[in-house]
CSV table of C-alpha atoms in Angstrom, one decimal:
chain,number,residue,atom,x,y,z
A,1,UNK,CA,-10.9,18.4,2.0
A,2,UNK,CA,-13.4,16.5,0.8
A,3,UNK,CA,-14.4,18.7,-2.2
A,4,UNK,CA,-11.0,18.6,-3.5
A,5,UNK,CA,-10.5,15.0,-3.4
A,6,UNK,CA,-14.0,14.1,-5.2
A,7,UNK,CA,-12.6,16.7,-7.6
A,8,UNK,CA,-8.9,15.0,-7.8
A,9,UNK,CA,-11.1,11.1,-8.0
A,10,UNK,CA,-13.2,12.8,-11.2
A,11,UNK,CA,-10.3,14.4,-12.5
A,12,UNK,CA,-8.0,11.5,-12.4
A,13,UNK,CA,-11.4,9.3,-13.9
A,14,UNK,CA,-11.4,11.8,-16.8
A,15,UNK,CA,-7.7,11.6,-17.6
A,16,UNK,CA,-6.6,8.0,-17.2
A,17,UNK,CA,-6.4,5.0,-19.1
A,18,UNK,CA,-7.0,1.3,-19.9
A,19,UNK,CA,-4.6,-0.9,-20.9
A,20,UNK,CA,-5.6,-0.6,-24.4
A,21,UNK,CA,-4.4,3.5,-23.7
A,22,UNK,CA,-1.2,1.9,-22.8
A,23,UNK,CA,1.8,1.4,-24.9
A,24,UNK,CA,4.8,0.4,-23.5
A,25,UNK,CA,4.8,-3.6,-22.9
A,26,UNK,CA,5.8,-3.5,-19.6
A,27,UNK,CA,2.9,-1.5,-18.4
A,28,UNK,CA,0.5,-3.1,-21.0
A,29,UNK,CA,1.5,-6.5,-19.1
A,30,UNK,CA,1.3,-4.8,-15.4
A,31,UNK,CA,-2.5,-4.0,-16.2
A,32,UNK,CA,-3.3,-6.4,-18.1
A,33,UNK,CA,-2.5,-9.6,-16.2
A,34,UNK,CA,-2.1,-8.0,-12.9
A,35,UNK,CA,-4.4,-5.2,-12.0
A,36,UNK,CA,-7.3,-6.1,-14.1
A,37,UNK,CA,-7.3,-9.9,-12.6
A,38,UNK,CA,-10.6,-9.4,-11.0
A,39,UNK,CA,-10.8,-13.3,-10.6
A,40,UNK,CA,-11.5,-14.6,-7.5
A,41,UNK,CA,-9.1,-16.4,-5.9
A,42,UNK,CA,-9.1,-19.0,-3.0
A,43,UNK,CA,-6.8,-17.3,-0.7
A,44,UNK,CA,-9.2,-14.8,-0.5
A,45,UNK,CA,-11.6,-16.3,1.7
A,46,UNK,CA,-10.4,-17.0,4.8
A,47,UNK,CA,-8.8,-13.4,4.8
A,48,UNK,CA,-12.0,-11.7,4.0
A,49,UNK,CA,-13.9,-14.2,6.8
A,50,UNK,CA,-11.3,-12.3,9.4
A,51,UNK,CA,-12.4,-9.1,7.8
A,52,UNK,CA,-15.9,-9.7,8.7
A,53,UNK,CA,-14.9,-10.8,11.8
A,54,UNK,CA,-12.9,-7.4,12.9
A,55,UNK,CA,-16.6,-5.6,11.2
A,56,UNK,CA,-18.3,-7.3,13.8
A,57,UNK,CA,-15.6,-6.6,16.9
A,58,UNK,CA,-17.2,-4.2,19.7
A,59,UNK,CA,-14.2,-4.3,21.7
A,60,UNK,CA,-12.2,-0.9,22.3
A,61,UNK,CA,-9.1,-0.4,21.9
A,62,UNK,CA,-7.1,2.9,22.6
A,63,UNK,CA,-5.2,4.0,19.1
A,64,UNK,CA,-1.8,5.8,19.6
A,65,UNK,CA,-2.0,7.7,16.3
A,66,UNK,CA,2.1,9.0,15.4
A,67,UNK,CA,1.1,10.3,12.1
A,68,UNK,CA,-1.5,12.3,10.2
A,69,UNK,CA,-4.7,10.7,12.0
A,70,UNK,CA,-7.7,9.8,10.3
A,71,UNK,CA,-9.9,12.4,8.3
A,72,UNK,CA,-13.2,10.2,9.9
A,73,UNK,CA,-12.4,9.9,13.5
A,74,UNK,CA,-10.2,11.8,15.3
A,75,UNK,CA,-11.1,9.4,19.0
A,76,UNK,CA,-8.2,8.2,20.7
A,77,UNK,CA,-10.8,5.4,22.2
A,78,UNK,CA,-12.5,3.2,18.9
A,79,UNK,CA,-14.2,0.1,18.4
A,80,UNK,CA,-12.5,-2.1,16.4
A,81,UNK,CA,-15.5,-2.3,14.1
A,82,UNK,CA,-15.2,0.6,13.1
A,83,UNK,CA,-11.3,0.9,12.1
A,84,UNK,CA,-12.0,-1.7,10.3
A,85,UNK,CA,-14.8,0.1,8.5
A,86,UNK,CA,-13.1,3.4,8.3
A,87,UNK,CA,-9.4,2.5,8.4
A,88,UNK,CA,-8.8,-1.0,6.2
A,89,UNK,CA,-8.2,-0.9,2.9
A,90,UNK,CA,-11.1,-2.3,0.5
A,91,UNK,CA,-11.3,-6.4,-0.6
A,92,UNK,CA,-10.7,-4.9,-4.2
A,93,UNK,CA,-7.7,-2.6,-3.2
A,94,UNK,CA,-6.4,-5.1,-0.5
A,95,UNK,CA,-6.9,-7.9,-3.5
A,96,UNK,CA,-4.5,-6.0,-5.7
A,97,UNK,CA,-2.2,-5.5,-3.5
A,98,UNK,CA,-1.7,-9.5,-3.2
A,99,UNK,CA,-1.6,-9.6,-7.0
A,100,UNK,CA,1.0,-6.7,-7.5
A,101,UNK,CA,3.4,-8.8,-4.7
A,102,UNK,CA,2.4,-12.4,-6.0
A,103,UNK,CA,3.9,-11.2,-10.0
A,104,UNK,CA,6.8,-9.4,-8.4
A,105,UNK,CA,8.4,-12.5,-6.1
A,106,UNK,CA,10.3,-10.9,-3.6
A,107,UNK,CA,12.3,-12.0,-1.3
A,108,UNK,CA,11.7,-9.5,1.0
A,109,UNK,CA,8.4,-7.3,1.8
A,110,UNK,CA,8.3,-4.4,3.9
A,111,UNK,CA,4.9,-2.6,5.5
A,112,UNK,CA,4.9,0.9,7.0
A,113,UNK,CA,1.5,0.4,8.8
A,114,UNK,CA,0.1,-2.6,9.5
A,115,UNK,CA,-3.6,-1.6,10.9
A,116,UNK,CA,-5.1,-4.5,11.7
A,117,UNK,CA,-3.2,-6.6,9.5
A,118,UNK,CA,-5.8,-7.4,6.7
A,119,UNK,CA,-3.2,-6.0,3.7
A,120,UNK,CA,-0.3,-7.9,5.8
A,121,UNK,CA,-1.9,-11.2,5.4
A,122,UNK,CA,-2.6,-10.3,1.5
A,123,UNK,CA,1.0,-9.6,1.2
A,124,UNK,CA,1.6,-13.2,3.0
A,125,UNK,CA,-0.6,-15.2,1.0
A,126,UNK,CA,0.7,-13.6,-2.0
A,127,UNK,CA,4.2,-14.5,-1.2
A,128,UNK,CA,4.4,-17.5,1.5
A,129,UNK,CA,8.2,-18.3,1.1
A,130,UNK,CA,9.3,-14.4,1.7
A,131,UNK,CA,10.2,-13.0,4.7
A,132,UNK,CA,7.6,-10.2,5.4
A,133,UNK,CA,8.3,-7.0,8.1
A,134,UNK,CA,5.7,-4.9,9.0
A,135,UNK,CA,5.3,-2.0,11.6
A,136,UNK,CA,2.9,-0.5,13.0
A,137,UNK,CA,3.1,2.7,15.4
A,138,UNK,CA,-0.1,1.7,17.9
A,139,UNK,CA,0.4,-1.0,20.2
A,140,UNK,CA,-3.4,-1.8,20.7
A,141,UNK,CA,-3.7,-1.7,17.2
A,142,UNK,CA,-0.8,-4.5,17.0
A,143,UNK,CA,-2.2,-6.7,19.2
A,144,UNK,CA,-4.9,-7.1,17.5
A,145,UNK,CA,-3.3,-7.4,14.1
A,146,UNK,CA,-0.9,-10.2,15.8
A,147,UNK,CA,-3.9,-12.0,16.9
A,148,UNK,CA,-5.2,-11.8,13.2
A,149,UNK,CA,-2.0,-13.4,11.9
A,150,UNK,CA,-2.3,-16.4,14.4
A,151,UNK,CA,-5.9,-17.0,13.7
A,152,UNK,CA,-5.0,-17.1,9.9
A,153,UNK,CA,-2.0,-19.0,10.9
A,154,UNK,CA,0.4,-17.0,8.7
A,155,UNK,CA,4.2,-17.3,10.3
A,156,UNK,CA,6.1,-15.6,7.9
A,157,UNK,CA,5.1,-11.9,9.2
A,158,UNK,CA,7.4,-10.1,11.7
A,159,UNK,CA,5.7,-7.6,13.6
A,160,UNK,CA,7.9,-4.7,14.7
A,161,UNK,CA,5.8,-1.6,16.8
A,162,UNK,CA,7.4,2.4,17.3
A,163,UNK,CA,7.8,4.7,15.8
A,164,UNK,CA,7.8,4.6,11.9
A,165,UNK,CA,11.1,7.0,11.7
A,166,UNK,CA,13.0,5.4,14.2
A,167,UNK,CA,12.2,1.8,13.0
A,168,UNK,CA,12.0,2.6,9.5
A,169,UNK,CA,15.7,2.5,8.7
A,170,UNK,CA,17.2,-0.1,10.8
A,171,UNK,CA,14.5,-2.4,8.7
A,172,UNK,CA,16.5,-1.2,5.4
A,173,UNK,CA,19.6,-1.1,7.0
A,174,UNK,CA,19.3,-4.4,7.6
A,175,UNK,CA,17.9,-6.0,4.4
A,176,UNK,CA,20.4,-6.8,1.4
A,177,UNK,CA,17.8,-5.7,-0.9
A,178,UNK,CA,14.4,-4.1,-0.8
A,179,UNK,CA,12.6,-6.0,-3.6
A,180,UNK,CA,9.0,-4.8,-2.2
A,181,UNK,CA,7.8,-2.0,-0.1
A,182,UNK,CA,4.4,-0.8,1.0
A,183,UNK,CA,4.3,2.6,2.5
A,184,UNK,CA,0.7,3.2,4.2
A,185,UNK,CA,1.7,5.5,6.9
A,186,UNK,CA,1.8,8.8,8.1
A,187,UNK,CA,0.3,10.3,5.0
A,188,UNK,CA,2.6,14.0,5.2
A,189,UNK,CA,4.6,15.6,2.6
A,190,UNK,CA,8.3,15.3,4.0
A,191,UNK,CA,7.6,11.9,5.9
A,192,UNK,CA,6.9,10.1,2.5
A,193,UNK,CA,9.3,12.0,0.6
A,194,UNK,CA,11.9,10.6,3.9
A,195,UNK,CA,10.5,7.0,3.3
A,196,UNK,CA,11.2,7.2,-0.6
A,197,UNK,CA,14.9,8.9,0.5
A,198,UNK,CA,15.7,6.0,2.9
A,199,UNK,CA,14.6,3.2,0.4
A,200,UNK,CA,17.1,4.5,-2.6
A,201,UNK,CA,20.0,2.9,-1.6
A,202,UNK,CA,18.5,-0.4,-1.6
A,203,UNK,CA,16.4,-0.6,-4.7
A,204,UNK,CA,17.5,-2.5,-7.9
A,205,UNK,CA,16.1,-3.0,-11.2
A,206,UNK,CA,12.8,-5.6,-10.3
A,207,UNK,CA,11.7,-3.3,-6.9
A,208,UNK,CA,8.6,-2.1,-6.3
A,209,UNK,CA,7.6,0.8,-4.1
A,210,UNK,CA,4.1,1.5,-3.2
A,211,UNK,CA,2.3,4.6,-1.7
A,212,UNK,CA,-0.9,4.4,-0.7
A,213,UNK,CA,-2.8,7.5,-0.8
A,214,UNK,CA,-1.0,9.8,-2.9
A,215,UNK,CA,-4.0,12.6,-3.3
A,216,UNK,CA,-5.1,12.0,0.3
A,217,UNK,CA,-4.0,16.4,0.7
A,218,UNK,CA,-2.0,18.5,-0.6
A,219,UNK,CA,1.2,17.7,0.8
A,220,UNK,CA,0.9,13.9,-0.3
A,221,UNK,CA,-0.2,15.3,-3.9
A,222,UNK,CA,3.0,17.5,-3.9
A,223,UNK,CA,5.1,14.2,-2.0
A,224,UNK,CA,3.9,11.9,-5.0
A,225,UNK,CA,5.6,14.3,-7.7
A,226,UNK,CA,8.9,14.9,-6.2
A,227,UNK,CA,9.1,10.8,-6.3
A,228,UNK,CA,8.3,11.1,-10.2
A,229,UNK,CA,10.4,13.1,-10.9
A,230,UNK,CA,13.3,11.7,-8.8
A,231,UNK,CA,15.8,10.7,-11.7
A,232,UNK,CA,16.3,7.0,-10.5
A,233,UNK,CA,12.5,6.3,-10.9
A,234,UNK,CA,11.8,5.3,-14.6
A,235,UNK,CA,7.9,3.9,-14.4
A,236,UNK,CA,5.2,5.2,-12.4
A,237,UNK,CA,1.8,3.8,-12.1
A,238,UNK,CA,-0.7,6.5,-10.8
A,239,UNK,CA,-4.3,4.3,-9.9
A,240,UNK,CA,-5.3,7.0,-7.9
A,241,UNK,CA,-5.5,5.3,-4.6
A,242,UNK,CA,-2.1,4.2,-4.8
A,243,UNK,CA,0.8,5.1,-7.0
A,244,UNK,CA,3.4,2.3,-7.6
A,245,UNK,CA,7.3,3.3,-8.5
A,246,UNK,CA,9.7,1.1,-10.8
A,247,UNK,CA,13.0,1.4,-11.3
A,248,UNK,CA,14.1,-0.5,-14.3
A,249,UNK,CA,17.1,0.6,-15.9
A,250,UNK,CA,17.1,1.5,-19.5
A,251,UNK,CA,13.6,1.8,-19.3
A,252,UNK,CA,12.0,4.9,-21.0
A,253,UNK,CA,10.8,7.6,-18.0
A,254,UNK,CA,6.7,7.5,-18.3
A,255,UNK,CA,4.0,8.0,-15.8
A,256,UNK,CA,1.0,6.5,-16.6
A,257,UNK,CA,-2.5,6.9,-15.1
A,258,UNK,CA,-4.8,4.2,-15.3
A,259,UNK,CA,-8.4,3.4,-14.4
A,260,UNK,CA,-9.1,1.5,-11.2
């Protein structure tokens, strides 16, 4: 497992692009002013201080894991230091995933797995005035993100816990509209390919639709495909850790790899 995905990271290094590789202006823009913002930014700080914070947390908690586990630990009983080493996404990936919600203003923002919350309160920041859902499958693992969000005192976060396929699609039944949606849970083959099925009815022409881990195995490798080549997607983003999925109509199709 790990062979093959150094060999997919130096694979993917070899064969992507800058912006300057990049020719359509939509994309050009997208890394541009977007990905490649490495700025700092002030909303960072107090988000990162709660990251160091959960680095430094001894407590246990017992993890209900409903999808396809972690490659590091496979405990059910873990500190909370160390999901938030093993488990949280990076400052630089969590970072970009504020930046990628702050340039698309949705209304709406949904999250399939919420960890500890440290990319939910990105997504909060980013957006303030939207109305965030996010759901998480362990209860412990909740808890702890819930007391996150009050310490940070974000209150535009609703927190639902279950199971991701049960929960999943009342959350889109519900909305009007899905104008942004991050799926970062169980990381199988016909789960995400279910996720991306469920979410069709309810794009439009300005959603965005994130996986996270798309060469995490096989399966997700082979998930990540099928969405490309779905004919409603027309843009694909492929930054290796992550693969974003646009849907803008008359829009030439193009998948585009890009250095992250």
């Amino acid at each position: 497992m790990a062979f093959q995905f150094i060999s997919d990271y130096l694979k993917h290094r070899l064969t992507s692009k800058s912006r300057h590789g990049t020719h359509s202006p939509f994309v050009y823009h997208l890394v541009d002013e977007v990905i490649y913002d490495f700025n700092s930014k002030t909303e960072y700080k107090g988000i990162e201080e709660q990251r160091k914070k959960l680095l430094n947390d001894d407590a246990l908690i017992t993890v209900t894991d409903l999808g396809a586990g972690s490659h590091l630990n496979k405990n059910r009983t873990k500190k909370v230091k160390e999901i938030a080493k093993n488990a949280l996404k990076s400052p630089r990936l969590a970072q970009l995933i504020y930046r990628l919600a702050k340039n698309s203003k949705p209304a709406n923002l949904i999250e399939l797995g919420t960890c500890l919350g440290i990319t939910t309160a990105y997504l909060s920041k980013a957006c303030p005035d939207s109305d965030i859902i996010t759901i998480e499958g362990c209860p412990e693992t909740a808890k702890k993100a819930y007391e996150n969000f009050q310490d940070l005192e974000l209150d535009n976060i609703e927190l639902q816990v279950g199971n991701f396929d049960v929960l999943l699609p009342v959350v889109i039944d519900q909305a009007p509209k899905l104008d942004f949606v991050y799926i970062d849970g169980n990381h199988r083959k016909d789960a995400t390919i279910n996720y991306f099925k469920w979410c069709l009815p309810k794009v439009h022409e300005d959603s965005l639709l994130i996986f996270d881990d798309i060469y995490w195995s096989k399966g997700m490798k082979e998930a990540w495909e099928e969405i490309k080549n779905h004919p409603d997607v027309t843009v694909t983003v492929d930054l290796f850790w992550i693969g974003l999925v646009y849907f803008k109509k008359g829009q030439k199709k193009e998948h585009f790899k890009i250095k992250f």
